[in-house]
Coordinates of C-alpha atoms in Angstrom, one line a residue:
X1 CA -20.2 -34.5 -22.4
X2 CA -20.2 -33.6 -18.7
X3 CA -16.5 -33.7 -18.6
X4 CA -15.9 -31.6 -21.5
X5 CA -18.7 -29.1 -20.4
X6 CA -16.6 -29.1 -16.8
X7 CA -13.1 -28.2 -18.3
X8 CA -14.4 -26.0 -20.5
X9 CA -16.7 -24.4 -17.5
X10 CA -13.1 -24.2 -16.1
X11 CA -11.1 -23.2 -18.3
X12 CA -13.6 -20.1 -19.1
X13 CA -13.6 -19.1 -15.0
X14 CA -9.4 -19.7 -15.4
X15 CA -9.3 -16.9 -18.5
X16 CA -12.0 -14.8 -17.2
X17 CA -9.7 -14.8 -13.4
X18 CA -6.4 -13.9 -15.5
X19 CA -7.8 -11.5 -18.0
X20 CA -5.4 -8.6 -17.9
X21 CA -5.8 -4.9 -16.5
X22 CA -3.9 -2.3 -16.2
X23 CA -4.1 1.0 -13.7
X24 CA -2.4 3.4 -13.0
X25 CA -0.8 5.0 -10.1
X26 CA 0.0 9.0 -9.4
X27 CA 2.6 10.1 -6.8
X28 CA 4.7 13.2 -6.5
X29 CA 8.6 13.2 -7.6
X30 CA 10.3 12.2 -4.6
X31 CA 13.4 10.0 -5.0
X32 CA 13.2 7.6 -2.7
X33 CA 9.5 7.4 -2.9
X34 CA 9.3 7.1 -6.9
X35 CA 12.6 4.2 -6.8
X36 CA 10.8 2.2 -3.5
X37 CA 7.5 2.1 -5.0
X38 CA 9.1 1.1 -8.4
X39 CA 10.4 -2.2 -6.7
X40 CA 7.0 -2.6 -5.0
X41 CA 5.0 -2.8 -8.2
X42 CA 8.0 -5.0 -9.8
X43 CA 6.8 -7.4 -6.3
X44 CA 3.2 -6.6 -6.8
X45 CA 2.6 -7.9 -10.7
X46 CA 5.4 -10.9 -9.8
X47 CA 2.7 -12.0 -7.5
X48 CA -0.7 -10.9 -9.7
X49 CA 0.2 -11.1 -13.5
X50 CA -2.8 -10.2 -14.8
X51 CA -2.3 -6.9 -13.0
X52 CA -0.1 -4.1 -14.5
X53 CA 0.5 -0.5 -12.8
X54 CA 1.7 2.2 -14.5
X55 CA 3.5 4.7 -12.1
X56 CA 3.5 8.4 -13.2
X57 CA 5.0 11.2 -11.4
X58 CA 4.8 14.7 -11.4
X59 CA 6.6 17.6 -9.5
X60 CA 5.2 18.3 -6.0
X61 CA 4.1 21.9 -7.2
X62 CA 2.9 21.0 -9.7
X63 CA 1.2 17.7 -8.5
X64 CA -2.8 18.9 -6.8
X65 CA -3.3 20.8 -9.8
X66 CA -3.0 17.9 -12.0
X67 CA -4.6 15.0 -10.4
X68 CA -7.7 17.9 -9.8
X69 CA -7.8 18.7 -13.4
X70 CA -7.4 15.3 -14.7
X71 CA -10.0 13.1 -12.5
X72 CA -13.1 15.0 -13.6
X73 CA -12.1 14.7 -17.0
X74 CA -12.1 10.8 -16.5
X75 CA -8.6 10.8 -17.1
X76 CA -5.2 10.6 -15.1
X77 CA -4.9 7.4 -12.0
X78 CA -7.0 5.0 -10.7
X79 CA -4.9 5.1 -7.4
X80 CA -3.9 8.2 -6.4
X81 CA -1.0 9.1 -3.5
X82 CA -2.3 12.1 -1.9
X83 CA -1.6 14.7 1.6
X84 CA -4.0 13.3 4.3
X85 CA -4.8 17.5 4.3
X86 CA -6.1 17.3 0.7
X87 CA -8.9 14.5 1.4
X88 CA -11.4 17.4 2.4
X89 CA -11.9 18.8 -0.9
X90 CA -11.0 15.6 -3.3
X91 CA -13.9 13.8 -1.4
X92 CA -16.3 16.5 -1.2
X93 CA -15.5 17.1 -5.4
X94 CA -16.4 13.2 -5.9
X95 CA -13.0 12.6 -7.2
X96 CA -12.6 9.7 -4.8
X97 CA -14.9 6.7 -4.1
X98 CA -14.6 5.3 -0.5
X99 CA -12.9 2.2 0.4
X100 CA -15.0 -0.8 0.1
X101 CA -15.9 -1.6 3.6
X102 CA -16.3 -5.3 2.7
X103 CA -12.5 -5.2 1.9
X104 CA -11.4 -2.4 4.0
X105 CA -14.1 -2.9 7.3
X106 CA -13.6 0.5 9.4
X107 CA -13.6 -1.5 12.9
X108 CA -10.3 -3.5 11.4
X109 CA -8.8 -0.2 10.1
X110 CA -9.2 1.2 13.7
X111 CA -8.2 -1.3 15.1
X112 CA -5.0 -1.9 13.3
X113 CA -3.7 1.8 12.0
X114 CA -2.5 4.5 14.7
X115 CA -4.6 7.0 15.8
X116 CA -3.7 9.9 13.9
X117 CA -5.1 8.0 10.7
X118 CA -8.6 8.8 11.7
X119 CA -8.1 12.0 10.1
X120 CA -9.1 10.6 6.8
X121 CA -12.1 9.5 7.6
X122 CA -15.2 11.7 6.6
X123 CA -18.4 11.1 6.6
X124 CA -18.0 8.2 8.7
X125 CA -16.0 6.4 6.0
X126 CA -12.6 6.0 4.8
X127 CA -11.4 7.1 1.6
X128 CA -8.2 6.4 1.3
X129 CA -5.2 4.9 4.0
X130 CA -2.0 5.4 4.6
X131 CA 1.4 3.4 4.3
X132 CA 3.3 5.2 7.1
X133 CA 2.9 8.1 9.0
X134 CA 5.5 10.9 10.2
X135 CA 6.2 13.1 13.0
X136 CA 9.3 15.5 13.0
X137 CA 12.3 15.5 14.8
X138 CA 15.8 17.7 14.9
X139 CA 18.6 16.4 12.5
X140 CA 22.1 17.4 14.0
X141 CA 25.7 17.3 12.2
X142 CA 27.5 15.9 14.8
X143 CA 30.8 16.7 13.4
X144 CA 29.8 20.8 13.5
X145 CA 28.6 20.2 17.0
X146 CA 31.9 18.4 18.1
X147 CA 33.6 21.3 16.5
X148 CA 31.6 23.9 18.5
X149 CA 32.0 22.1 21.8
X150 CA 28.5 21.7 22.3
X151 CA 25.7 18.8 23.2
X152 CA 22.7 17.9 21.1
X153 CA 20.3 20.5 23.0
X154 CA 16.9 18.7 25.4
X155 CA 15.5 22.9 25.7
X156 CA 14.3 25.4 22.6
X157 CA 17.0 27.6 24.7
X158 CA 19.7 24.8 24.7
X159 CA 18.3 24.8 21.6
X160 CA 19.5 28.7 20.6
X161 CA 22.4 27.8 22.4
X162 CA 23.9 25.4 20.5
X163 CA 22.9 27.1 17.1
X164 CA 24.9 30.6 18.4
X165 CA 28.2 28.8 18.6
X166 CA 27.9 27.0 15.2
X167 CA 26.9 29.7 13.1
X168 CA 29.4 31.0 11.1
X169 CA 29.2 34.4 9.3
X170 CA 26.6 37.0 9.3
X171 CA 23.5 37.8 7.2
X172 CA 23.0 37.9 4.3
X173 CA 26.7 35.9 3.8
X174 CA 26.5 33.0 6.3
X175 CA 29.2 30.2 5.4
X176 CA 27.3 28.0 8.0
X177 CA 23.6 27.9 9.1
X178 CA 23.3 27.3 13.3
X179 CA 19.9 26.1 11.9
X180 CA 18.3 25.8 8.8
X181 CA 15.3 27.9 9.1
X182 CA 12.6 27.6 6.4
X183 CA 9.0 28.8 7.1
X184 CA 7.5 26.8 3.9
X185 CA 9.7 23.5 4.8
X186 CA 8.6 22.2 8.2
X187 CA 8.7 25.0 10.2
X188 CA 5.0 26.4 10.2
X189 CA 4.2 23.1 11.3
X190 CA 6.3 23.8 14.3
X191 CA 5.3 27.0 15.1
X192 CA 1.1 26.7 14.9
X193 CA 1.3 22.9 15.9
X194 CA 4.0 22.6 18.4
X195 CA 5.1 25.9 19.8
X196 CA 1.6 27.1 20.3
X197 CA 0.8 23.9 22.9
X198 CA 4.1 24.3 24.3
X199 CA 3.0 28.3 24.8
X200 CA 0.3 26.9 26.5
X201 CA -2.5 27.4 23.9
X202 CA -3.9 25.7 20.7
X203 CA -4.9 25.9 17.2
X204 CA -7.6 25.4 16.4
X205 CA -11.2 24.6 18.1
X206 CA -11.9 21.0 19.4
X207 CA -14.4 20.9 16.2
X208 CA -11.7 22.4 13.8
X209 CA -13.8 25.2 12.5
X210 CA -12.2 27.8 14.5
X211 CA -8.6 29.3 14.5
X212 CA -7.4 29.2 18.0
X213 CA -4.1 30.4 17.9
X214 CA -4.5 34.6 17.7
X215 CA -4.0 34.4 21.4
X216 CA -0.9 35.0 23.8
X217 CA 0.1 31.5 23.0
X218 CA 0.2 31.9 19.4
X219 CA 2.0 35.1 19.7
X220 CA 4.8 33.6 21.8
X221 CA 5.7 31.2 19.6
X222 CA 5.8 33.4 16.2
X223 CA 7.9 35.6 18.4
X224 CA 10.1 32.5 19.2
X225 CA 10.7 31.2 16.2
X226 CA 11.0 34.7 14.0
X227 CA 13.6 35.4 16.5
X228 CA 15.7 32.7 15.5
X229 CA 16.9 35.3 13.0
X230 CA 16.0 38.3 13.9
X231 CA 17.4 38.6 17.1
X232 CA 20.0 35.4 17.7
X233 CA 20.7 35.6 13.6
X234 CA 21.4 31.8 13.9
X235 CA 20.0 31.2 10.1
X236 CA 18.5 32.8 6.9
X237 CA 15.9 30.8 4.8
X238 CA 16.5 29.4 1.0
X239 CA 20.4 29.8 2.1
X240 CA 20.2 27.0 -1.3
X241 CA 18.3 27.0 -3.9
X242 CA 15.3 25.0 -4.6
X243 CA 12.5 23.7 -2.8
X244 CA 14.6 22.0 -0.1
X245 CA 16.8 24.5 1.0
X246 CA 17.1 23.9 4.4
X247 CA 17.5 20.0 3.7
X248 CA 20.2 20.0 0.8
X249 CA 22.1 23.1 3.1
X250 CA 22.2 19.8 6.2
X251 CA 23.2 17.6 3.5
X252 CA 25.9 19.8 2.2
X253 CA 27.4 20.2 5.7
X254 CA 26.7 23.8 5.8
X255 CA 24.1 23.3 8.7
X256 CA 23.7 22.4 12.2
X257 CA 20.4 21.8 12.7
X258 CA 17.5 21.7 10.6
X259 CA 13.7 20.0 11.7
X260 CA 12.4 17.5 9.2
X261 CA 9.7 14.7 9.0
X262 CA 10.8 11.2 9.3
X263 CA 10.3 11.0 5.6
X264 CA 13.7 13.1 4.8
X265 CA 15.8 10.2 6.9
X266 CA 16.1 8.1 3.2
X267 CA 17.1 11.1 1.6
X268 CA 20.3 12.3 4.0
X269 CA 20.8 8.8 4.8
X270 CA 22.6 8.5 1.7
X271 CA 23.1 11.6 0.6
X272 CA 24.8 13.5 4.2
X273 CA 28.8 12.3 3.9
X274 CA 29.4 13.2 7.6
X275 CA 28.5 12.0 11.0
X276 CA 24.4 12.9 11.8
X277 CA 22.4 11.8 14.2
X278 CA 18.6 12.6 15.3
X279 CA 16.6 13.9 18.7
X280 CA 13.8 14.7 19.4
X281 CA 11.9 18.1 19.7
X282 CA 13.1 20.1 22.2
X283 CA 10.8 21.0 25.0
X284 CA 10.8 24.8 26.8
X285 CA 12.5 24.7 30.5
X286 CA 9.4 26.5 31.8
X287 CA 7.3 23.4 31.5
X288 CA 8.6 21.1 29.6
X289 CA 5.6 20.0 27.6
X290 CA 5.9 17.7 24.6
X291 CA 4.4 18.4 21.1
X292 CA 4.8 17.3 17.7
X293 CA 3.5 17.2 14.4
X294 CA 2.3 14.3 12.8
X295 CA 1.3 13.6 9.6
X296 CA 0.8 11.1 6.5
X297 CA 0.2 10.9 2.7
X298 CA -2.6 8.2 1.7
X299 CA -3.4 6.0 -1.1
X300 CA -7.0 6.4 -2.4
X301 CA -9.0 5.1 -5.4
X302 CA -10.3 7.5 -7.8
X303 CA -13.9 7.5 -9.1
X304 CA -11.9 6.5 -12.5
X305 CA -11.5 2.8 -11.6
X306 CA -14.7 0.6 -12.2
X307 CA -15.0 -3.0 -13.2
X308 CA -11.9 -5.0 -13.1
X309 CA -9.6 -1.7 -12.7
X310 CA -11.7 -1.5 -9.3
X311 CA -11.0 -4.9 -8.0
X312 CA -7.7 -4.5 -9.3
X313 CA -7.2 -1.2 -7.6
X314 CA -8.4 -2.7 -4.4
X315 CA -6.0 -5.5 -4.2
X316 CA -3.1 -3.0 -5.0
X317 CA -4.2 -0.8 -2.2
X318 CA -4.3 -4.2 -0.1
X319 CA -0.4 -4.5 -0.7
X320 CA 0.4 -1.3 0.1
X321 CA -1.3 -0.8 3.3
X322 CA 0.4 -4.8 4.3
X323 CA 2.7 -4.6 7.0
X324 CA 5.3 -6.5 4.6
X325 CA 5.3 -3.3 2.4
X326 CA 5.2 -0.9 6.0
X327 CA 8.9 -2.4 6.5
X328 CA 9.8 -2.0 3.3
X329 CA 9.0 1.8 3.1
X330 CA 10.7 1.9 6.6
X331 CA 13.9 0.9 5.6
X332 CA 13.8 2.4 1.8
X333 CA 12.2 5.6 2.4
X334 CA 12.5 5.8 6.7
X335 CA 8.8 6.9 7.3
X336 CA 7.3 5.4 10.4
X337 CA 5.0 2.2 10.0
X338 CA 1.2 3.1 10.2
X339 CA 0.4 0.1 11.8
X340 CA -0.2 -0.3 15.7
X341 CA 1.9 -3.4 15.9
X342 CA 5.0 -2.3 13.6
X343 CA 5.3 1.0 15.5
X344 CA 5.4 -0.2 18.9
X345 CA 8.5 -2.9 17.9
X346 CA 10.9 -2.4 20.4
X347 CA 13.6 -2.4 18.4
X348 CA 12.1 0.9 16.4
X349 CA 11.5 2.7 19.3
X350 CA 15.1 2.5 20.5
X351 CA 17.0 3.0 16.9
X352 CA 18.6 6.1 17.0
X353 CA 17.5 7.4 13.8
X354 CA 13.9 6.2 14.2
X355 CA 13.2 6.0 17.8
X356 CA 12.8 10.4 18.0
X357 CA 10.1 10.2 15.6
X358 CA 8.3 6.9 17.1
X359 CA 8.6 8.7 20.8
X360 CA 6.4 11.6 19.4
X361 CA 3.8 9.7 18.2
X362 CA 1.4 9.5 21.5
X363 CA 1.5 13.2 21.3
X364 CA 1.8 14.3 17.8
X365 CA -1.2 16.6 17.2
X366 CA -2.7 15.8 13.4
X367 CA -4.8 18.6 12.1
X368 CA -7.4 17.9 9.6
X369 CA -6.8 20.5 6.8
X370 CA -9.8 21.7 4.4
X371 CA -7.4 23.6 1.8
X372 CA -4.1 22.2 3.0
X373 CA -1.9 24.6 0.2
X374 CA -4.1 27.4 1.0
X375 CA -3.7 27.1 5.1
X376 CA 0.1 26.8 4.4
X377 CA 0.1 29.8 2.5
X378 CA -1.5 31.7 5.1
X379 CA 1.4 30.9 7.5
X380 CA 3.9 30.9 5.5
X381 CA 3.0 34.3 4.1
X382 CA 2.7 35.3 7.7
X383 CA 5.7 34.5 8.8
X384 CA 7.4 36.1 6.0
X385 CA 6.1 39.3 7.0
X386 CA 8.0 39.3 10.0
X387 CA 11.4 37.9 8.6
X388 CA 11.7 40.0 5.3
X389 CA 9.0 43.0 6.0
X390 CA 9.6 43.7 9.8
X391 CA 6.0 42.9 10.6
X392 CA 4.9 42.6 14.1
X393 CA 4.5 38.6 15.4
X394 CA 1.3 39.9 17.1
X395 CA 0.1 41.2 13.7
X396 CA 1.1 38.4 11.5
X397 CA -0.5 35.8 13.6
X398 CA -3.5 37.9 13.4
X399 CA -3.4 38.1 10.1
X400 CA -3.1 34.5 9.9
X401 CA -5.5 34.4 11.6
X402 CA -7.9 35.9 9.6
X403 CA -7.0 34.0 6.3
X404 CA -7.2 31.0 7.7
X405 CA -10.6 31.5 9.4
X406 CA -11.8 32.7 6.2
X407 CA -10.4 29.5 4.6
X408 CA -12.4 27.1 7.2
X409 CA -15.3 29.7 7.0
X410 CA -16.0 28.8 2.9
X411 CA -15.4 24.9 3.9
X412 CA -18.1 24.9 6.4
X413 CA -20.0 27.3 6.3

């Protein structure tokens, strides 16, 4: 009797372990991203068959807007991919539920994820954690620059330089971009996170609450880059259509220069059919200080997974933060590892696609966003006003400025 009571005491704890669930996982459409993560979960349920993800997609526009209308409702994923800048507001609407520190203890996440990742903490927990991180870096077609006799530029003036003899055309009809300039791209990254420090100033208060950058510094580096084509006429934005102008122009040929995120390496990797090759931001000659922007997307689990879709949702998470899937992602989708250890290999740092974004990493500047579309906007908007209206760069940064500060005003205030 003992013996039967024992295997069937067994077999009940072997059906109860293996008793199927299925969740499901949200990302926005991005090629490489959508066909790596589609071999993951293939790995994932090879090794846990009683686990089954779902992966839906959605277009990037369209993509906040539908995980924020479908949580509440109870519906939509029980892991969610999400911009590091949107935490803010998901966590402060309850749709996500912080990671179990039991599984996810915050003195091993510090101790094992690069700085920058700190960002998505609030509160004094973590809510969601990243598989890699990015910085940006300059993209060159090596064949264009051959062709215009010049040398991958170290200087923003080099930087000019270079751009002036590989331009071809004049606006509106360019036939080739010196560089792909493209405000809503990377570029206001560049010009409130980078330029600013390298003018000397910064964005934002040490706390975050304040906008920093309606200053000389600030000004300077509107001016800069809005000169790009308004005075050196070395590119025009959307120069292709859709939401990666500047990026399917490089891959085209039709540009010399355009500044990405380590993400977009997967994407020219195999589309570009020419000779590229990558450097890092250039520096100003007056002082030579570094910057970059870093940033990340993170995996969180929604307040939609309870029970066994929790556990389940926690061991998924648990392989996609693993430093087995970090190399994977590397190689499939070329965003930087987020873990200490892989981003300090010695071989990364000196690849020559990889090793410009891993060199900005100890000074890559990650801002905490608390509307991240509506701070872009701002910029962008900004920006905008100068290239296609003739506004002043003192007077868009102030207006800037001013919408931005009212943005971080409502957050905390």
């Amino acid at each position: 009797m003992k013996a039967i009571l024992a295997l069937g005491l067994a077999l009940t704890v072997t059906t109860a372990a293996a008793a199927p669930v299925t969740i499901t996982y949200w990302q926005y459409d991005y090629a490489s991203k959508v066909a790596t993560m589609t071999e993951l979960i293939k790995k994932f349920q090879a090794a846990n068959p009683d686990i089954t993800v779902k992966q839906e997609t959605f277009p990037y526009d369209a993509y906040n807007q539908k995980v924020a209308s479908s949580v509440p409702a109870g519906q939509g994923p029980d892991v969610v991919n999400l911009f590091y800048g949107w935490l803010p507001q998901y966590v402060d609407s309850g749709f996500l539920q912080p990671l179990p520190a039991k599984d996810f203890p915050t003195a091993t996440i510090e101790s094992q994820f690069v700085p920058m990742i700190k960002t998505s903490k609030i509160g004094g927990q973590y809510y969601a954690l990243p598989i890699s991180v990015r910085t940006l870096a300059v993209f060159y077609n090596k064949e264009l620059f051959r062709q215009a006799r010049v040398q991958p530029p170290r200087t923003w003036e080099d930087f000019i330089a270079a751009a002036q003899k590989i331009v071809k055309g004049a606006p509106p009809r360019f036939t080739t971009l010196g560089f792909g300039i493209q405000p809503d791209g990377q570029d206001y990254h560049v010009v409130r996170e980078v330029l600013t420090r390298q003018f000397g100033g910064k964005p934002f208060s040490a706390d975050g609450k304040q906008v920093t950058y309606d200053s000389d510094a600030g000004v300077k580096a509107m001016t800069f880059y809005t000169d790009l084509l308004t005075k050196y006429k070395v590119g025009t934005p959307n120069f292709f259509p859709g939401n990666n102008s500047y990026r399917d122009a490089f891959i085209a040929g039709k540009v010399g220069m355009i500044i990405d995120g380590s993400f977009a390496v997967g994407t020219i990797k195999s589309g570009a059919k020419f000779d590229w090759g990558v450097i890092p931001l250039p520096v100003l000659k007056s002082n030579g200080v570094r910057g970059n922007f870093g940033s990340y997307w993170v995996n969180g689990i929604t307040k939609n997974a309870t029970g066994d879709k929790q556990a389940a949702a926690v061991k998924f998470l648990k392989f996609l933060t693993s430093e087995a899937t970090q190399r994977t992602w590397l190689d499939a989708v070329g965003e930087i590892p987020a873990s200490k250890k892989l981003s300090n290999d010695a071989a990364l740092r000196k690849d020559p696609v990889y090793g410009p974004f891993v060199y900005a990493l100890p000074f890559a500047s990650s801002t905490l966003f608390v509307d991240e579309s509506g701070q872009r906007k701002a910029w962008v908007d900004a920006i905008n006003s100068v290239l296609l209206q003739g506004n002043a760069p003192a007077n868009a940064v102030k207006r800037a400025a001013a919408d931005e500060q009212k943005i971080l005003n409502g957050y905390y205030k």
